[in-house]
Coordinates of C-alpha atoms and ligand atoms in Angstrom, one line a residue:
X1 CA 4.4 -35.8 0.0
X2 CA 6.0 -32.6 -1.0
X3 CA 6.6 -29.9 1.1
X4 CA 3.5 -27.8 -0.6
X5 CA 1.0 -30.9 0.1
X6 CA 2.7 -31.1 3.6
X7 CA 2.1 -27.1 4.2
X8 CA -1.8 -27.4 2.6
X9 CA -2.0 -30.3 5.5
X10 CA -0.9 -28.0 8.4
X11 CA -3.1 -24.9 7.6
X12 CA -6.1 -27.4 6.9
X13 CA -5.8 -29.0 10.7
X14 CA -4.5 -25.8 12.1
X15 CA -6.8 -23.5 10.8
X16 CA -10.3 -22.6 11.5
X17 CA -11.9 -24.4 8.2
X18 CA -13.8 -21.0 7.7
X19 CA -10.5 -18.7 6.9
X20 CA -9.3 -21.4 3.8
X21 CA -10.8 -23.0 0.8
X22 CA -9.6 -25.2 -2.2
X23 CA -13.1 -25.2 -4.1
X24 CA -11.6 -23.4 -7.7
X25 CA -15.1 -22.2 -7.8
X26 CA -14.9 -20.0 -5.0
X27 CA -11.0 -19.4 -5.9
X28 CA -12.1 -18.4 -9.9
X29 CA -12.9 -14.8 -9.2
X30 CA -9.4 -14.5 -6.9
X31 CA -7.1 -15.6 -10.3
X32 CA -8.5 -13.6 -12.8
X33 CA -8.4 -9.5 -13.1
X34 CA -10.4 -6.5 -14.9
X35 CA -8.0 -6.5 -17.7
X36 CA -7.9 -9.8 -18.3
X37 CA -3.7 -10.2 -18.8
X38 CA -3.1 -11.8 -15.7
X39 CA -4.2 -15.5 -14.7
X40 CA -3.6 -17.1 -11.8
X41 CA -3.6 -20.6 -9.9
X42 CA -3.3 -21.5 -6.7
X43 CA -4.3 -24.8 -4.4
X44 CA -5.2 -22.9 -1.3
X45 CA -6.9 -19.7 -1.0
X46 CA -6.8 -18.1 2.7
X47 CA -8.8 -15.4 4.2
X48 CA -7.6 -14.7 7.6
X49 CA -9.6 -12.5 9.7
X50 CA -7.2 -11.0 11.9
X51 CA -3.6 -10.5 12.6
X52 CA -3.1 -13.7 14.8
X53 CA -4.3 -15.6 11.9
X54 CA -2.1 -14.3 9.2
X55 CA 1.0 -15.0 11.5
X56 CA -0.2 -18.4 12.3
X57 CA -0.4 -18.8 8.5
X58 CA 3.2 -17.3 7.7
X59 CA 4.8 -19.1 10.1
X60 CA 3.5 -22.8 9.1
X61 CA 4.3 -21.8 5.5
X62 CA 7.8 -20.5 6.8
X63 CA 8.5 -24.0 8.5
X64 CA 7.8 -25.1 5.5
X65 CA 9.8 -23.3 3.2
X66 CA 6.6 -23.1 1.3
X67 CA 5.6 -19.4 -0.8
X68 CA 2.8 -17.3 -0.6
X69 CA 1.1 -15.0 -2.4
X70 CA -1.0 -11.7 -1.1
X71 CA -3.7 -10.5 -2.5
X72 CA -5.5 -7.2 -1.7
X73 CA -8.6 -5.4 -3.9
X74 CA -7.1 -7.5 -6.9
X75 CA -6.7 -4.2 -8.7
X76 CA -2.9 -4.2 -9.1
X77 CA -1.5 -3.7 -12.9
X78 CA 1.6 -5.1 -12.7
X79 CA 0.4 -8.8 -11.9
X80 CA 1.9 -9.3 -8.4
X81 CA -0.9 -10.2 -6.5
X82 CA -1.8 -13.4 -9.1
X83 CA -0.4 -16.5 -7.7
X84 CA 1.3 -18.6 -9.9
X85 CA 1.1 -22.0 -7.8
X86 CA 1.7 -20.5 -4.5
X87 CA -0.6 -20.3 -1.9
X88 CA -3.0 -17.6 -1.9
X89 CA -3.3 -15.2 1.2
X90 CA -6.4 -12.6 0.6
X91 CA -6.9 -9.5 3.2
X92 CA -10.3 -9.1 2.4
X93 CA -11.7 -10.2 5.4
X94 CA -9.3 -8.0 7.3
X95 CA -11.9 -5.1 6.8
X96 CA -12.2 -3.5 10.5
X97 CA -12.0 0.0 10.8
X98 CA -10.1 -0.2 14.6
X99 CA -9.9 3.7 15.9
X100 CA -10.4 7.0 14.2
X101 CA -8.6 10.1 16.3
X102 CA -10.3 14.0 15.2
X103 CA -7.3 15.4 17.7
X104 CA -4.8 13.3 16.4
X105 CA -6.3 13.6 12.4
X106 CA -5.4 9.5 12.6
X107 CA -7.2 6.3 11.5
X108 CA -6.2 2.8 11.9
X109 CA -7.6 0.3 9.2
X110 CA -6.7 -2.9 8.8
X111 CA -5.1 -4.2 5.2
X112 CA -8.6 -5.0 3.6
X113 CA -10.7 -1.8 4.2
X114 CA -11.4 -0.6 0.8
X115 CA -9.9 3.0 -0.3
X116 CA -13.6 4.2 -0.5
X117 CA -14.4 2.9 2.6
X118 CA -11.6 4.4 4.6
X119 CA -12.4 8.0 2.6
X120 CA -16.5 7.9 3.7
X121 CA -15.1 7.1 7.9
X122 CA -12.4 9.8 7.3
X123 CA -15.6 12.0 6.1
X124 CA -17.5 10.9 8.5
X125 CA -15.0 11.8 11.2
X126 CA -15.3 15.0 9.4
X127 CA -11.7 15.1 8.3
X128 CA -10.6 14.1 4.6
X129 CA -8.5 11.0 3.3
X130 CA -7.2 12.5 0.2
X131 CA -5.5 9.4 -1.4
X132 CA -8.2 8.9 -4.5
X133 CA -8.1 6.5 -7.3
X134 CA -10.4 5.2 -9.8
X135 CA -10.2 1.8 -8.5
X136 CA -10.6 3.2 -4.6
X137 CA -14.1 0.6 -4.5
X138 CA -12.6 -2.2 -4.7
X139 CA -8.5 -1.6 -3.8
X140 CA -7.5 -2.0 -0.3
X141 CA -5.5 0.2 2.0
X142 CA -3.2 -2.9 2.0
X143 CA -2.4 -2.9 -0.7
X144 CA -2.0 1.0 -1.7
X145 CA 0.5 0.9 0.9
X146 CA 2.1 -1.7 -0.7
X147 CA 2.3 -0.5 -4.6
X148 CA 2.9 3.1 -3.1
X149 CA -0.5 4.1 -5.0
X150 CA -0.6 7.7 -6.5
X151 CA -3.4 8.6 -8.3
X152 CA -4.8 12.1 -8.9
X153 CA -4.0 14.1 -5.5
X154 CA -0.6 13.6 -5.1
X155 CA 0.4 17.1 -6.2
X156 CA -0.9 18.1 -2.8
X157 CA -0.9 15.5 -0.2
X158 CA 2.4 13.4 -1.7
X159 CA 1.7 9.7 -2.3
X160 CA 0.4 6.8 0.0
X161 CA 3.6 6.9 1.6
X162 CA 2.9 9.9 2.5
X163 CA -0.1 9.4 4.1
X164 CA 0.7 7.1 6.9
X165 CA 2.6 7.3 10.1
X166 CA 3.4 3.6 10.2
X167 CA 2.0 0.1 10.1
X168 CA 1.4 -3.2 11.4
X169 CA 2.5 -5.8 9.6
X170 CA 3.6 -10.0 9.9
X171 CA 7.3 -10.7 9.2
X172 CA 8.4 -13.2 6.6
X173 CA 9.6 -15.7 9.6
X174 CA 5.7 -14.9 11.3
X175 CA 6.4 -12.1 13.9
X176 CA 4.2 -9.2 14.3
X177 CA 5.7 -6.1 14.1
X178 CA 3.3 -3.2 15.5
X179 CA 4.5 0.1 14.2
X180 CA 1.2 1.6 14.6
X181 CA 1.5 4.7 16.0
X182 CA -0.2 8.6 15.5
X183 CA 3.1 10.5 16.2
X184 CA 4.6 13.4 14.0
X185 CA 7.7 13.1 15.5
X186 CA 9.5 10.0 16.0
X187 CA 13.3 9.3 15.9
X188 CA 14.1 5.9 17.4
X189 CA 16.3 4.6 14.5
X190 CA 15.0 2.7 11.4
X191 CA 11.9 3.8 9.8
X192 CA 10.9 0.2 9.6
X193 CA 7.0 1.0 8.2
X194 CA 8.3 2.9 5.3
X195 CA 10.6 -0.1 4.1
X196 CA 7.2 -2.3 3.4
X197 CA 5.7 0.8 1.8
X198 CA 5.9 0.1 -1.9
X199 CA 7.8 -3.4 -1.3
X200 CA 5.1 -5.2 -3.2
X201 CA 4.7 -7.4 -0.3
X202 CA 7.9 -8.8 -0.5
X203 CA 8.8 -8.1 2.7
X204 CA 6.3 -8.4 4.8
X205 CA 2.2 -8.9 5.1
X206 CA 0.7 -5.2 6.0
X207 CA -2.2 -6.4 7.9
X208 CA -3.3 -2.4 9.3
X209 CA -2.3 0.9 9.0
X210 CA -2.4 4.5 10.9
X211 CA -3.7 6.8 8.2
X212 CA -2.8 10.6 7.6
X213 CA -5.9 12.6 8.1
X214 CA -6.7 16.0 6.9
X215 CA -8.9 19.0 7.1
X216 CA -11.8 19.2 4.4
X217 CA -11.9 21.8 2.2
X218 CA -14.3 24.2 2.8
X219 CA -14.7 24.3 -0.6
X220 CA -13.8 22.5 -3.9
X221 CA -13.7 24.3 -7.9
X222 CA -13.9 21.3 -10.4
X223 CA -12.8 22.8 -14.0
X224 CA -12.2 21.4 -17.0
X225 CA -10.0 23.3 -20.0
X226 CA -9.0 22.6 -23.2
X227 CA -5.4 23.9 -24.4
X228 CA -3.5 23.0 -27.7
X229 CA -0.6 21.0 -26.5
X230 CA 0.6 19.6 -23.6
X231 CA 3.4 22.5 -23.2
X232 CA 0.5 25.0 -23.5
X233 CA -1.4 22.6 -20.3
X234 CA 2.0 22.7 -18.3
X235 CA 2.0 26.4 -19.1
X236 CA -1.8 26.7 -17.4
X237 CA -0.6 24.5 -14.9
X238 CA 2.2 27.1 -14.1
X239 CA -0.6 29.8 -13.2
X240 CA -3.1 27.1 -11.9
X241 CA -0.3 26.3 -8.9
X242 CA -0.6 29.9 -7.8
X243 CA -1.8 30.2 -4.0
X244 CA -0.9 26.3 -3.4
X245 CA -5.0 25.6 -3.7
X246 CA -4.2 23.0 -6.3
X247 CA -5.3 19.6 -5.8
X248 CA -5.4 17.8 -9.1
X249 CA -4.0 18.8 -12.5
X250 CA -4.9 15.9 -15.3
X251 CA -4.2 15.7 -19.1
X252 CA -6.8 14.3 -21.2
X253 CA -5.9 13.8 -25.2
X254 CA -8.7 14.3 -28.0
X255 CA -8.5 10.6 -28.4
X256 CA -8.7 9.4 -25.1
X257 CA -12.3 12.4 -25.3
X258 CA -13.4 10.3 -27.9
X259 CA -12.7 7.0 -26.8
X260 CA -15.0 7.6 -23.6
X261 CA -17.8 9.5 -25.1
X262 CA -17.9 6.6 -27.8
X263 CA -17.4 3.6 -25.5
X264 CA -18.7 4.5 -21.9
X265 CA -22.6 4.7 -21.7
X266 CA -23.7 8.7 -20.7
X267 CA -20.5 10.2 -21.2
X268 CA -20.5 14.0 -22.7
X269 CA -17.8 16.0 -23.6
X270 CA -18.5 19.7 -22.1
X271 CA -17.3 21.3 -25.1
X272 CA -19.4 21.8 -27.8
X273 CA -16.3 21.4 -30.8
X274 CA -13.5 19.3 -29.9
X275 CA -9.9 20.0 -28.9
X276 CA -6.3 18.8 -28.9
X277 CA -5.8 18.2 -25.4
X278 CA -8.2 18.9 -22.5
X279 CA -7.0 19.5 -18.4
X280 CA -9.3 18.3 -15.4
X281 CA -8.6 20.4 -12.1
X282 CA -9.2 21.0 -8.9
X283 CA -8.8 24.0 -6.4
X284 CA -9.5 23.9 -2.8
X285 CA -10.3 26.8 -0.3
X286 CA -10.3 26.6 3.0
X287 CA -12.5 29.5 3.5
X288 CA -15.9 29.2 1.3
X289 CA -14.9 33.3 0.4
X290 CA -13.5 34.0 -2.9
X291 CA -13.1 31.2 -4.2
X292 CA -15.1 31.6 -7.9
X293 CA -13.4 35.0 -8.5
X294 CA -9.6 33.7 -7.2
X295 CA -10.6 30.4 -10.1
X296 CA -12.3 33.3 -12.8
X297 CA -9.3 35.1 -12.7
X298 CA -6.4 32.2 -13.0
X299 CA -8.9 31.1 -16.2
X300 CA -9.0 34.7 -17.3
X301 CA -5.3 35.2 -17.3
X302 CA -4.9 31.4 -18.4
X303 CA -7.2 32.4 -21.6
X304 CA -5.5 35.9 -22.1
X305 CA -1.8 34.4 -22.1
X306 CA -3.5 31.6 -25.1
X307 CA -2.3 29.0 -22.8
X308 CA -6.2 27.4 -22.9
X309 CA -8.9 27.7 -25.6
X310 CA -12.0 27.2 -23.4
X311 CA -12.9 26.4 -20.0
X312 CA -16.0 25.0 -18.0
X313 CA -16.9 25.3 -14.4
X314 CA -18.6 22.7 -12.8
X315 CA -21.8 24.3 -11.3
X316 CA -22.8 21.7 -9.2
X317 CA -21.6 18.5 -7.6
X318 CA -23.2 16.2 -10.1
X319 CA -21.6 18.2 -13.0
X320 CA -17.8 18.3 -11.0
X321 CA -18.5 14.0 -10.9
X322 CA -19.7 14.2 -14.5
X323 CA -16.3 15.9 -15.6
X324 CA -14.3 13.4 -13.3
X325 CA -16.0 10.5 -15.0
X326 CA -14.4 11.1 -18.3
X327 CA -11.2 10.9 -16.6
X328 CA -11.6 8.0 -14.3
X329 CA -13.2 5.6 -17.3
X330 CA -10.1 6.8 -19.9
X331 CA -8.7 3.1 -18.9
X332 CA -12.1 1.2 -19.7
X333 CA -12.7 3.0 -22.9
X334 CA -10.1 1.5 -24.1
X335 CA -11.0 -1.6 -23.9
X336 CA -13.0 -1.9 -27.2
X337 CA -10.6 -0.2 -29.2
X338 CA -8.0 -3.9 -29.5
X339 CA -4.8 -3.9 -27.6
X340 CA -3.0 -1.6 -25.9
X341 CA 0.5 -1.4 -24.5
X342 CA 0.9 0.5 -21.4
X343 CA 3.3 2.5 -19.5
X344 CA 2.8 4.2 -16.3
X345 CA 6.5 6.4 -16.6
X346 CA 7.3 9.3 -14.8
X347 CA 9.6 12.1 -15.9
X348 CA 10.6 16.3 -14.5
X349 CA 6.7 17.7 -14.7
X350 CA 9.0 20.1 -17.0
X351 CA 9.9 17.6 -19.6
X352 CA 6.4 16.2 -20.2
X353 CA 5.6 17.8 -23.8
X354 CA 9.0 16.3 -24.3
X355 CA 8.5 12.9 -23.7
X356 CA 5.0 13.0 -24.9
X357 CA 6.8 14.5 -28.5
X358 CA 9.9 12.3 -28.5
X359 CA 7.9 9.2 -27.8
X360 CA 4.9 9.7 -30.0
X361 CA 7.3 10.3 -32.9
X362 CA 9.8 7.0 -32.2
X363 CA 6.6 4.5 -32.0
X364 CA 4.8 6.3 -35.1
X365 CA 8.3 5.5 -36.7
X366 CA 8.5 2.1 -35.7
X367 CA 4.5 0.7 -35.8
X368 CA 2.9 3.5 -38.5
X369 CA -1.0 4.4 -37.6
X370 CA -0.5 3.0 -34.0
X371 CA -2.5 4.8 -31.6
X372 CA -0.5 6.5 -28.5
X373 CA -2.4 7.9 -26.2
X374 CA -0.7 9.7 -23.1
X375 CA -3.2 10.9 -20.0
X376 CA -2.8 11.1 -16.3
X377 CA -1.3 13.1 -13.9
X378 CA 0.6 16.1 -15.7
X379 CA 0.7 17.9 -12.4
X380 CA 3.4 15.5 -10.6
X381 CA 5.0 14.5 -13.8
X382 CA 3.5 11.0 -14.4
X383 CA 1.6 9.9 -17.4
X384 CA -0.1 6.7 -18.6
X385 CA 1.5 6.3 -21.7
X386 CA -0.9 3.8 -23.8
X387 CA -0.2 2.9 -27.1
X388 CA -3.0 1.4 -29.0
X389 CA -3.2 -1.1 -31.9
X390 CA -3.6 0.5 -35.3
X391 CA -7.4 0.0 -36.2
X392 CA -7.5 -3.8 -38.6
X393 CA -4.2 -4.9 -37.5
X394 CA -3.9 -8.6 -35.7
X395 CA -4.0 -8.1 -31.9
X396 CA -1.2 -10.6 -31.5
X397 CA 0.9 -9.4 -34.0
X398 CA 0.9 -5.9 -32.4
X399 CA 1.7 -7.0 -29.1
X400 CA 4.5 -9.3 -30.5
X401 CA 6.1 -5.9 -30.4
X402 CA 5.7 -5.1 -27.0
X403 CA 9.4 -5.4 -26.0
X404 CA 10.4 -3.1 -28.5
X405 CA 8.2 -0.6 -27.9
X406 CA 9.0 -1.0 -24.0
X407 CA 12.5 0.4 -25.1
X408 CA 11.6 2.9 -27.2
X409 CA 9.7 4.7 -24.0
X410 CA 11.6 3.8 -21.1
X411 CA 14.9 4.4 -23.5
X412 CA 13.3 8.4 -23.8
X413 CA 12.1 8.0 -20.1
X414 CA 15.6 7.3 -18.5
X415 CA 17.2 9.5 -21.1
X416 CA 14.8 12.4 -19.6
X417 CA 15.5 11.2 -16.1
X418 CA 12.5 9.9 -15.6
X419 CA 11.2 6.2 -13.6
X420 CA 9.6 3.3 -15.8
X421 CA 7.2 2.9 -12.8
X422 CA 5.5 6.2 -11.5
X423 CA 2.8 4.2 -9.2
X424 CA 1.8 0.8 -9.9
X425 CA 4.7 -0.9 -9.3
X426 CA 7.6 -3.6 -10.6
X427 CA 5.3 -6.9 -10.1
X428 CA 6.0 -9.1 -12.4
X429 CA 5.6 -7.3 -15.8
X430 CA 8.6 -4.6 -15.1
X431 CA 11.3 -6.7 -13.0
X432 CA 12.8 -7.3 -16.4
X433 CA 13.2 -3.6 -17.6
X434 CA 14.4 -3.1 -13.7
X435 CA 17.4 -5.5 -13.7
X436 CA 18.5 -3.6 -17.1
X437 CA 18.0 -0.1 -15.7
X438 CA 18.1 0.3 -12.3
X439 CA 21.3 1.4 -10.4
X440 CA 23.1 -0.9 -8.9
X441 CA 24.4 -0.1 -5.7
X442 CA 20.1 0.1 -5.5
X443 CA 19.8 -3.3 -6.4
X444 CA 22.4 -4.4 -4.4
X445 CA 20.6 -3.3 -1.5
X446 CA 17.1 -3.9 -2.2
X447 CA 18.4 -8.0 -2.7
X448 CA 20.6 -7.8 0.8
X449 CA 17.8 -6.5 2.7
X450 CA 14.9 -9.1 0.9
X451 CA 17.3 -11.7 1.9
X452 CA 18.1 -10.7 5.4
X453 CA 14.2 -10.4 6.4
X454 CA 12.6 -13.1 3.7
X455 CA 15.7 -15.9 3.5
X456 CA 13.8 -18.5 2.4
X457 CA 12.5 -16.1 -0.6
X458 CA 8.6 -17.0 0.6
X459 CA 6.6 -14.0 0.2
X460 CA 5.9 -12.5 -3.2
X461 CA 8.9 -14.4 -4.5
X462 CA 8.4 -13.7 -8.1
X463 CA 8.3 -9.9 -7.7
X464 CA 10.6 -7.4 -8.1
X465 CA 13.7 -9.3 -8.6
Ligands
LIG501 C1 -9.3 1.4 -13.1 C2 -8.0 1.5 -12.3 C3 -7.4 2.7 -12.0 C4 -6.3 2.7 -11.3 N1 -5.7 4.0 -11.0 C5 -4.6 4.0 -10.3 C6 -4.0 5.3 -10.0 O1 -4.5 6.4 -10.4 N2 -2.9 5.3 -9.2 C7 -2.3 4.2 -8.8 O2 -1.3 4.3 -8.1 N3 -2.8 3.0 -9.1 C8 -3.9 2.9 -9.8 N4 -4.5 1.6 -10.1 C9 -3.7 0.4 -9.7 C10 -4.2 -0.2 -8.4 O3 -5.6 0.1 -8.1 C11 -3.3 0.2 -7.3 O4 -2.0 -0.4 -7.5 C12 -3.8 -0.3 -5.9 O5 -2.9 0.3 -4.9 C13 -3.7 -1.8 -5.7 O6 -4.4 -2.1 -4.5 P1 -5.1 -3.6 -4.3 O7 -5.7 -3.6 -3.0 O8 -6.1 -3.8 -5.4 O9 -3.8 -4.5 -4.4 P2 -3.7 -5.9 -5.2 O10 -3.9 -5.7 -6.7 O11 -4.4 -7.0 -4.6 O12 -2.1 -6.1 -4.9 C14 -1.1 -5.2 -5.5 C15 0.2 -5.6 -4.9 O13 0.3 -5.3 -3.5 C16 0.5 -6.6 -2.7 N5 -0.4 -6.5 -1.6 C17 -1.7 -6.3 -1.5 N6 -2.1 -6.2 -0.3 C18 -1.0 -6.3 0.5 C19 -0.8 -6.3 1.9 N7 -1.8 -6.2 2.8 N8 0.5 -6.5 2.4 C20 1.5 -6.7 1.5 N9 1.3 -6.7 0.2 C21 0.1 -6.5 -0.3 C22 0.1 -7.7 -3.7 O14 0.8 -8.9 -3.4 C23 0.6 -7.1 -5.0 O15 1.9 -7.2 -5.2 C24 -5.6 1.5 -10.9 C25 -6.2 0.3 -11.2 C26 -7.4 0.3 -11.9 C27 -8.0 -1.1 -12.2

């Protein structure tokens, strides 16, 4: 037998029948994803329901010399949670919510509790969980941790790394470590939870976490404006910053408008004519005084400077979730339009127009009536640079091209001093464009320290490296 069959043996006897399952029925919906660009296979799918059972698991498959795959919400862009053969370990059922602290502004969750779920017991706590995503109903806190998720409140509260005091988390060799903790101050040597943050689960299995908690805005102004170009939107976002209220500055082109009003059932434009570029924000108060005049006069002085040509206000909280929608379904819409190639890039929030201009013009050089379109997060400096098929050309002939374009944009990106991966990760689809760009003392040290804790290379071996 080999040593896979011999492993699949051991966590068949040695494991409660209920945590595993080989039926590819069941397995189907685990090894496919939303986009449809990553497939998976795997004999084995596991489902552990708590941290005993995951290191039970690891450390069979670790006397085995045998890899593993983890899987969170499935949501990942970058393909590292598809197995390709390995066994598959899923943290779904690791969904409890174990202690939520008002004093201490603290939660612990375990790996599988969806984002949205650990926002509503944050809200319910009455304190706020500000990392927010437009996959938050399905992605885990697992596995947010792991890529380092951003998404669009990072300008204030920093990325998931930033919101967590530490984690718990089984070892490549099995071993628990507990780094669980609510303390603000802590300075007993290594900060060993903030190596697995944004390790891809390559170094170890993050099976719960002690969330960051915040005070709730009092209140929250939803706008959207429209401005001419992306320098005249960083421009806006140079007065929209004022008074450190801002919690969410995104870029929306014309195209990306269209695409979702066209595409996405009930989707409006609040704009009666249409414009180049449009920005969605969000200030919040802490005091429920003020507020509209402090937002009426940044839009006022926004307007009067010509750095925006129009502006709504969203009156209500079903018109604020109206204006977020054509945000959150900018990735959906463009879906029907044929293929896309996608870049998640981050560069000096100063030199977006720049890299939005320089890279436009290289890829309209090289693949005439192709379709870019950049959106995301202008206020921390990372954009979703997508660059759509020109309408009638072959699907596979345009992504035949894919490499080259890939140079073209991280060429401008590292050129800017920018990162080829703002917040989804290396996974499988960037670890080529990695070993070509990154630094290598960097390298260096990211293999010697995946080979002193994972020597056997079992956990997420296909990532990063
Ligand atoms: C519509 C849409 C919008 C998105 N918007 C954003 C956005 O704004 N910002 C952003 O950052 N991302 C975004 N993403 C990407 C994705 O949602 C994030 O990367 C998310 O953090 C992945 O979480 P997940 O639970 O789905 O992880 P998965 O996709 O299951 O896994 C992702 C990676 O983490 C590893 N992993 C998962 N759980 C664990 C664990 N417990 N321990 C160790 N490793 C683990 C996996 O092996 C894999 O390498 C978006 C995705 C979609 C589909």
């Amino acid at each position: 037998m080999t040593s896979m069959q011999n492993t699949i043996v051991a966590l068949k006897t040695q494991l409660d029948e209920k945590i595993w399952s080989d039926d590819q029925e069941r397995l189907a919906p685990f090894l496919q994803e939303w986009r449809g660009r990553w497939h998976g296979n795997t004999p084995l799918l596991l489902r552990p329901r708590t941290t005993l059972e995951v290191a039970a698991i690891i450390k069979i498959c670790a006397a085995h010399k045998t890899p593993i795959t983890v899987q969170g919400g499935n949501t990942g862009l970058v393909g590292g949670q598809m197995p390709q053969g390995e066994i598959l370990l899923s943290t779904q059922n690791l969904n409890h919510i174990r202690a939520a602290h008002f004093d201490d502004m603290s939660m612990v969750c375990e790996a599988g509790v969806t984002l949205q779920n650990a926002q509503n017991a944050a809200d319910n706590l009455g304190l706020k969980f500000p990392l927010s995503l437009a996959s938050q109903g399905s992605c885990t806190i697992g596995g947010n941790l792991s890529t380092n998720a951003g998404g669009v409140h990072v300008l204030k509260y920093g990325t998931a790394k930033d919101l967590v005091f530490g984690v718990e988390a089984v070892l490549p060799n099995g071993e628990i470590f507990n780094g669980l903790s609510s303390l603000r101050k802590d300075n007993t040597g290594y900060d060993l939870s903030k190596l697995l943050l944004g390790a891809e689960g390559t170094l170890g299995i993050i099976t719960a976490a002690s969330l960051k908690l915040f005070p709730k805005p009092k209140e929250t102004i939803r706008v959207m404006a429209a401005a001419a170009s992306p320098a005249q939107a960083l421009a806006f976002l140079n007065i929209a910053r004022v008074g450190n209220h801002l919690s969410m500055f995104e870029l929306i082109p014309d195209l990306g408008m269209e695409y979702v009003t066209t595409h996405i059932p009930n989707m409006r434009s609040p704009f009666s004519t249409s414009h180049p570029w449009y920005v969605l924000l969000d200030w919040e108060f802490d005091t429920d005084n003020g507020a509209a005049g402090f937002a009426e006069n940044l839009l006022s002085q926004a307007s009067e400077q010509g750095h925006i040509q129009d502006a709504v206000i969203a009156a209500s909280q079903s018109q604020a979730e109206a204006l977020s929608a054509l945000r959150e379904n900018l990735s959906a819409a463009q879906k029907p339009v044929g293929a896309t190639i996608k870049h998640d890039i981050t560069v000096p929030i100063s030199q977006v127009p720049t890299f939005i201009k320089q890279a436009n013009t290289a890829l309209l050089a090289n693949i005439p009536h192709c379709r870019p379109l950049p959106f995301g997060h202008l206020g921390d400096g990372n954009i979703h640079y997508n660059i759509g098929q020109p309408e009638g050309m072959d699907s596979a002939k345009f992504m035949s091209q894919e490499e080259t374009v890939n140079n073209i944009v991280y060429d401008i990106v590292d050129a800017l001093g920018g990162s080829i991966s703002a917040e989804h990760g290396i996974g499988i689809l960037k670890k080529d464009q990695l070993a070509k760009r990154s630094d290598t003392a960097k390298a260096s040290m990211m293999k010697t320290i995946k080979t002193a804790l994972d020597p056997d290379g079992i956990l997420n071996p296909r990532l990063i490296f």
